[in-house]
mmCIF file of C-alpha atoms in Angstrom:
data_model
loop_
_atom_site.group_PDB
_atom_site.id
_atom_site.type_symbol
_atom_site.label_atom_id
_atom_site.label_comp_id
_atom_site.label_asym_id
_atom_site.label_seq_id
_atom_site.Cartn_x
_atom_site.Cartn_y
_atom_site.Cartn_z
ATOM 1 C CA MET A 228 0.000 0.000 0.000
ATOM 2 C CA GLY A 229 1.066 3.584 -0.510
ATOM 3 C CA SER A 230 1.550 6.000 2.372
ATOM 4 C CA ASN A 231 1.394 9.785 2.081
ATOM 5 C CA ALA A 232 1.144 11.035 5.684
ATOM 6 C CA ILE A 233 2.534 10.139 9.091
ATOM 7 C CA ARG A 234 1.208 11.074 12.525
ATOM 8 C CA ASN A 235 3.750 10.675 15.305
ATOM 9 C CA ASP A 236 2.871 13.622 17.546
ATOM 10 C CA ARG A 237 1.602 11.174 20.199
ATOM 11 C CA VAL A 238 1.089 7.461 20.716
ATOM 12 C CA TYR A 239 -1.871 6.252 18.660
ATOM 13 C CA THR A 240 -3.895 3.186 19.605
ATOM 14 C CA TYR A 241 -6.472 0.813 18.193
ATOM 15 C CA ALA A 242 -9.180 3.132 19.553
ATOM 16 C CA ASP A 243 -7.906 5.884 17.228
ATOM 17 C CA TYR A 244 -7.846 3.397 14.340
ATOM 18 C CA LEU A 245 -11.535 2.610 14.908
ATOM 19 C CA ASN A 246 -12.529 6.274 15.111
ATOM 20 C CA TRP A 247 -10.860 7.709 12.021
ATOM 21 C CA PRO A 248 -13.254 8.690 9.196
ATOM 22 C CA GLU A 249 -14.290 5.813 6.939
ATOM 23 C CA ASN A 250 -12.832 7.564 3.889
ATOM 24 C CA GLU A 251 -9.370 7.592 5.528
ATOM 25 C CA ARG A 252 -7.261 4.448 5.868
ATOM 26 C CA TRP A 253 -4.534 4.309 8.490
ATOM 27 C CA GLU A 254 -2.172 1.727 9.931
ATOM 28 C CA ILE A 255 -0.626 2.006 13.398
ATOM 29 C CA ILE A 256 2.818 0.511 14.075
ATOM 30 C CA ASP A 257 4.547 1.156 17.401
ATOM 31 C CA GLY A 258 1.993 3.875 18.103
ATOM 32 C CA VAL A 259 2.857 5.797 14.908
ATOM 33 C CA ALA A 260 0.009 6.284 12.426
ATOM 34 C CA TYR A 261 0.605 5.895 8.684
ATOM 35 C CA MET A 262 -2.072 7.078 6.249
ATOM 36 C CA MET A 263 -2.617 4.685 3.366
ATOM 37 C CA ALA A 264 -2.702 6.255 -0.094
ATOM 38 C CA PRO A 265 -4.473 4.607 -3.036
ATOM 39 C CA PRO A 266 -2.249 1.858 -4.478
ATOM 40 C CA SER A 267 -1.215 1.695 -8.127
ATOM 41 C CA THR A 268 -3.160 -0.241 -10.727
ATOM 42 C CA GLU A 269 -0.358 -2.820 -11.121
ATOM 43 C CA HIS A 270 -0.198 -3.268 -7.362
ATOM 44 C CA GLN A 271 -3.910 -4.097 -7.325
ATOM 45 C CA ARG A 272 -3.596 -6.477 -10.263
ATOM 46 C CA ILE A 273 -0.914 -8.471 -8.444
ATOM 47 C CA VAL A 274 -2.878 -8.479 -5.184
ATOM 48 C CA GLY A 275 -5.984 -9.652 -7.053
ATOM 49 C CA ARG A 276 -4.174 -12.470 -8.844
ATOM 50 C CA LEU A 277 -2.601 -13.760 -5.629
ATOM 51 C CA PHE A 278 -5.892 -13.490 -3.774
ATOM 52 C CA ASN A 279 -7.638 -15.505 -6.506
ATOM 53 C CA GLU A 280 -5.030 -18.272 -6.248
ATOM 54 C CA PHE A 281 -5.660 -18.637 -2.526
ATOM 55 C CA ALA A 282 -9.431 -18.164 -2.751
ATOM 56 C CA ASN A 283 -9.797 -20.814 -5.461
ATOM 57 C CA HIS A 284 -7.678 -23.235 -3.434
ATOM 58 C CA LEU A 285 -9.513 -22.592 -0.174
ATOM 59 C CA ASN A 286 -12.916 -22.956 -1.831
ATOM 60 C CA LEU A 287 -12.148 -26.636 -2.306
ATOM 61 C CA LYS A 288 -14.247 -28.910 -0.140
ATOM 62 C CA GLY A 289 -12.815 -29.498 3.311
ATOM 63 C CA LYS A 290 -10.700 -26.334 3.559
ATOM 64 C CA THR A 291 -11.264 -24.483 6.841
ATOM 65 C CA CYS A 292 -8.944 -21.499 6.333
ATOM 66 C CA GLU A 293 -10.172 -18.163 4.952
ATOM 67 C CA VAL A 294 -8.393 -15.541 2.867
ATOM 68 C CA PHE A 295 -9.113 -11.808 3.085
ATOM 69 C CA ILE A 296 -8.047 -8.910 0.882
ATOM 70 C CA ALA A 297 -7.362 -5.335 2.067
ATOM 71 C CA PRO A 298 -8.888 -3.371 3.627
ATOM 72 C CA PHE A 299 -9.009 -5.936 6.457
ATOM 73 C CA GLY A 300 -7.629 -5.007 9.880
ATOM 74 C CA VAL A 301 -5.248 -7.160 11.929
ATOM 75 C CA THR A 302 -4.351 -6.649 15.606
ATOM 76 C CA PHE A 303 -2.248 -8.917 17.797
ATOM 77 C CA ASP A 304 -2.856 -10.557 21.180
ATOM 78 C CA LYS A 305 0.777 -10.205 22.261
ATOM 79 C CA GLN A 306 0.466 -6.429 22.209
ATOM 80 C CA THR A 307 -1.417 -4.535 24.915
ATOM 81 C CA SER A 308 -5.046 -5.557 24.857
ATOM 82 C CA ASN A 309 -8.158 -3.954 23.399
ATOM 83 C CA ASP A 310 -8.172 -0.196 22.756
ATOM 84 C CA LYS A 311 -4.650 0.247 24.213
ATOM 85 C CA ASN A 312 -3.134 -1.781 21.353
ATOM 86 C CA THR A 313 -0.608 0.408 19.512
ATOM 87 C CA TYR A 314 -0.656 -1.832 16.413
ATOM 88 C CA ALA A 315 -3.347 -2.052 13.746
ATOM 89 C CA VAL A 316 -2.325 -3.050 10.224
ATOM 90 C CA GLU A 317 -4.099 -3.826 6.949
ATOM 91 C CA PRO A 318 -2.067 -6.406 5.010
ATOM 92 C CA ASP A 319 -2.764 -6.771 1.308
ATOM 93 C CA ILE A 320 -3.716 -10.439 1.819
ATOM 94 C CA THR A 321 -4.393 -12.269 5.091
ATOM 95 C CA VAL A 322 -4.931 -16.018 5.518
ATOM 96 C CA ILE A 323 -6.510 -17.192 8.781
ATOM 97 C CA CYS A 324 -7.027 -20.830 9.787
ATOM 98 C CA ASP A 325 -8.142 -20.276 13.396
ATOM 99 C CA LYS A 326 -11.738 -19.090 13.021
ATOM 100 C CA SER A 327 -11.752 -17.785 16.613
ATOM 101 C CA ASN A 328 -9.381 -15.013 15.452
ATOM 102 C CA ILE A 329 -11.973 -13.635 13.006
ATOM 103 C CA THR A 330 -14.179 -10.841 14.328
ATOM 104 C CA GLU A 331 -16.513 -8.272 12.817
ATOM 105 C CA LYS A 332 -13.618 -5.779 12.985
ATOM 106 C CA GLY A 333 -11.085 -8.050 11.242
ATOM 107 C CA CYS A 334 -8.516 -10.398 12.787
ATOM 108 C CA LYS A 335 -7.563 -10.365 16.468
ATOM 109 C CA GLY A 336 -4.576 -12.616 16.909
ATOM 110 C CA SER A 337 -1.943 -13.948 14.534
ATOM 111 C CA PRO A 338 -2.915 -14.905 10.971
ATOM 112 C CA ASP A 339 -1.245 -17.955 9.448
ATOM 113 C CA LEU A 340 0.013 -16.143 6.358
ATOM 114 C CA ILE A 341 0.337 -12.482 5.407
ATOM 115 C CA ILE A 342 1.259 -11.063 2.006
ATOM 116 C CA GLU A 343 2.387 -7.484 1.446
ATOM 117 C CA VAL A 344 2.927 -6.090 -2.060
ATOM 118 C CA LEU A 345 5.558 -3.350 -1.973
ATOM 119 C CA SER A 346 4.890 0.227 -2.986
ATOM 120 C CA PRO A 347 7.697 2.811 -3.163
ATOM 121 C CA ALA A 348 6.315 4.776 -0.212
ATOM 122 C CA THR A 349 5.980 1.780 2.113
ATOM 123 C CA ALA A 350 8.783 -0.604 1.139
ATOM 124 C CA SER A 351 10.827 0.072 4.289
ATOM 125 C CA ILE A 352 7.751 -0.365 6.486
ATOM 126 C CA ASP A 353 6.889 -3.730 4.919
ATOM 127 C CA ILE A 354 10.472 -5.007 4.833
ATOM 128 C CA ILE A 355 11.603 -3.838 8.281
ATOM 129 C CA LYS A 356 8.804 -2.741 10.622
ATOM 130 C CA LYS A 357 6.122 -5.205 9.568
ATOM 131 C CA ARG A 358 8.556 -8.090 9.280
ATOM 132 C CA ARG A 359 9.574 -7.512 12.901
ATOM 133 C CA LEU A 360 5.941 -7.127 13.991
ATOM 134 C CA TYR A 361 4.808 -10.308 12.254
ATOM 135 C CA GLU A 362 7.804 -12.293 13.492
ATOM 136 C CA GLN A 363 7.315 -11.210 17.112
ATOM 137 C CA ASN A 364 3.627 -12.114 16.971
ATOM 138 C CA GLY A 365 4.000 -15.573 15.486
ATOM 139 C CA VAL A 366 2.701 -15.062 11.940
ATOM 140 C CA LEU A 367 3.779 -18.427 10.531
ATOM 141 C CA GLU A 368 4.492 -17.255 7.006
ATOM 142 C CA TYR A 369 5.142 -13.830 5.466
ATOM 143 C CA TRP A 370 5.520 -13.028 1.763
ATOM 144 C CA ILE A 371 6.986 -9.734 0.560
ATOM 145 C CA VAL A 372 6.140 -9.149 -3.103
ATOM 146 C CA ASP A 373 8.363 -6.816 -5.140
ATOM 147 C CA PRO A 374 6.439 -5.847 -8.310
ATOM 148 C CA VAL A 375 9.329 -3.872 -9.821
ATOM 149 C CA HIS A 376 11.844 -6.723 -9.735
ATOM 150 C CA GLN A 377 9.148 -9.428 -9.941
ATOM 151 C CA ILE A 378 10.420 -11.294 -6.890
ATOM 152 C CA ILE A 379 8.651 -12.762 -3.869
ATOM 153 C CA SER A 380 10.578 -13.161 -0.608
ATOM 154 C CA ARG A 381 9.090 -15.956 1.508
ATOM 155 C CA LEU A 382 9.740 -16.047 5.239
ATOM 156 C CA TYR A 383 8.447 -18.617 7.720
ATOM 157 C CA LEU A 384 9.034 -19.344 11.378
ATOM 158 C CA ASN A 385 11.660 -21.766 12.627
ATOM 159 C CA GLU A 386 10.798 -24.936 14.540
ATOM 160 C CA GLU A 387 10.730 -23.039 17.837
ATOM 161 C CA LEU A 388 8.261 -20.539 16.301
ATOM 162 C CA SER A 389 10.515 -17.765 17.587
ATOM 163 C CA LYS A 390 12.219 -16.305 14.520
ATOM 164 C CA TYR A 391 11.931 -16.218 10.744
ATOM 165 C CA ARG A 392 14.314 -18.413 8.797
ATOM 166 C CA GLU A 393 16.471 -16.813 6.136
ATOM 167 C CA SER A 394 14.399 -15.459 3.245
ATOM 168 C CA GLU A 395 13.778 -17.633 0.208
ATOM 169 C CA TYR A 396 13.413 -15.834 -3.118
ATOM 170 C CA PHE A 397 11.188 -16.680 -6.076
ATOM 171 C CA SER A 398 11.264 -14.949 -9.461
ATOM 172 C CA ARG A 399 8.796 -14.852 -12.344
ATOM 173 C CA ASP A 400 10.353 -18.073 -13.703
ATOM 174 C CA ASN A 401 9.573 -19.990 -10.503
ATOM 175 C CA THR A 402 6.630 -21.684 -8.850
ATOM 176 C CA ILE A 403 5.986 -20.768 -5.218
ATOM 177 C CA THR A 404 4.237 -23.015 -2.705
ATOM 178 C CA PRO A 405 2.908 -21.738 0.638
ATOM 179 C CA ILE A 406 4.467 -23.628 3.538
ATOM 180 C CA ILE A 407 1.004 -23.891 5.118
ATOM 181 C CA PHE A 408 -0.560 -25.257 1.889
ATOM 182 C CA PRO A 409 2.051 -27.545 0.300
ATOM 183 C CA GLU A 410 -0.454 -28.755 -2.297
ATOM 184 C CA LEU A 411 -0.970 -25.221 -3.706
ATOM 185 C CA GLN A 412 1.512 -24.355 -6.447
ATOM 186 C CA ILE A 413 1.462 -20.827 -7.860
ATOM 187 C CA ASN A 414 3.215 -20.193 -11.162
ATOM 188 C CA LEU A 415 4.586 -16.671 -10.874
ATOM 189 C CA LYS A 416 4.204 -16.122 -14.613
ATOM 190 C CA ASP A 417 0.495 -15.963 -13.766
ATOM 191 C CA ILE A 418 1.117 -13.302 -11.122
ATOM 192 C CA PHE A 419 3.659 -10.931 -12.655
ATOM 193 C CA PRO A 420 3.110 -9.295 -16.059
ATOM 194 C CA GLU A 421 5.391 -10.220 -18.921
ATOM 195 C CA THR A 422 8.225 -7.709 -19.142
ATOM 196 C CA GLN A 423 8.790 -5.948 -22.435
ATOM 197 C CA LYS A 424 11.995 -7.085 -24.114
ATOM 198 C CA GLN A 425 14.597 -4.395 -24.697
ATOM 199 C CA GLY A 426 16.157 -4.035 -28.079
#
């Protein structure tokens, strides 16, 4: 998502997140509020294609997990509870397998998989701040999608569920498989547009 304004004049909480006007979208990380600007068309195409891959897979009979597309709020149990929570994020794609984490306001607790598609304004937030947030709160799997270089970085927790393993990288020529859904294979040629040949 794009970001075009930051509020850090005080510590913001989940209560602020709930009370901002509906036509304004904000995320709160470490009590700092980041206003979300409209994403680019290509960003939305990639998000839509990835969402469809997961939605089609999860619509198969017997699947209990659900996938959500932004705007869909996520807060975490490990942070201070209820309206004192200084974290409220809206990942591009969120996969949740524990139905008790799903509320009318979004997800309270750790999703099983989160996908963020980079925008120039938010790349450092997604790569550094959100990675740390998701790791500390036990998000099993985190994908960072780079539309410019057509690469997906896949991170997932170690056996102790305490830290992300070293990133694995997948390019447009690869197939990526979610750790949590080993039977789902996504050909990245179907996700990233064909690049125009130079010459």
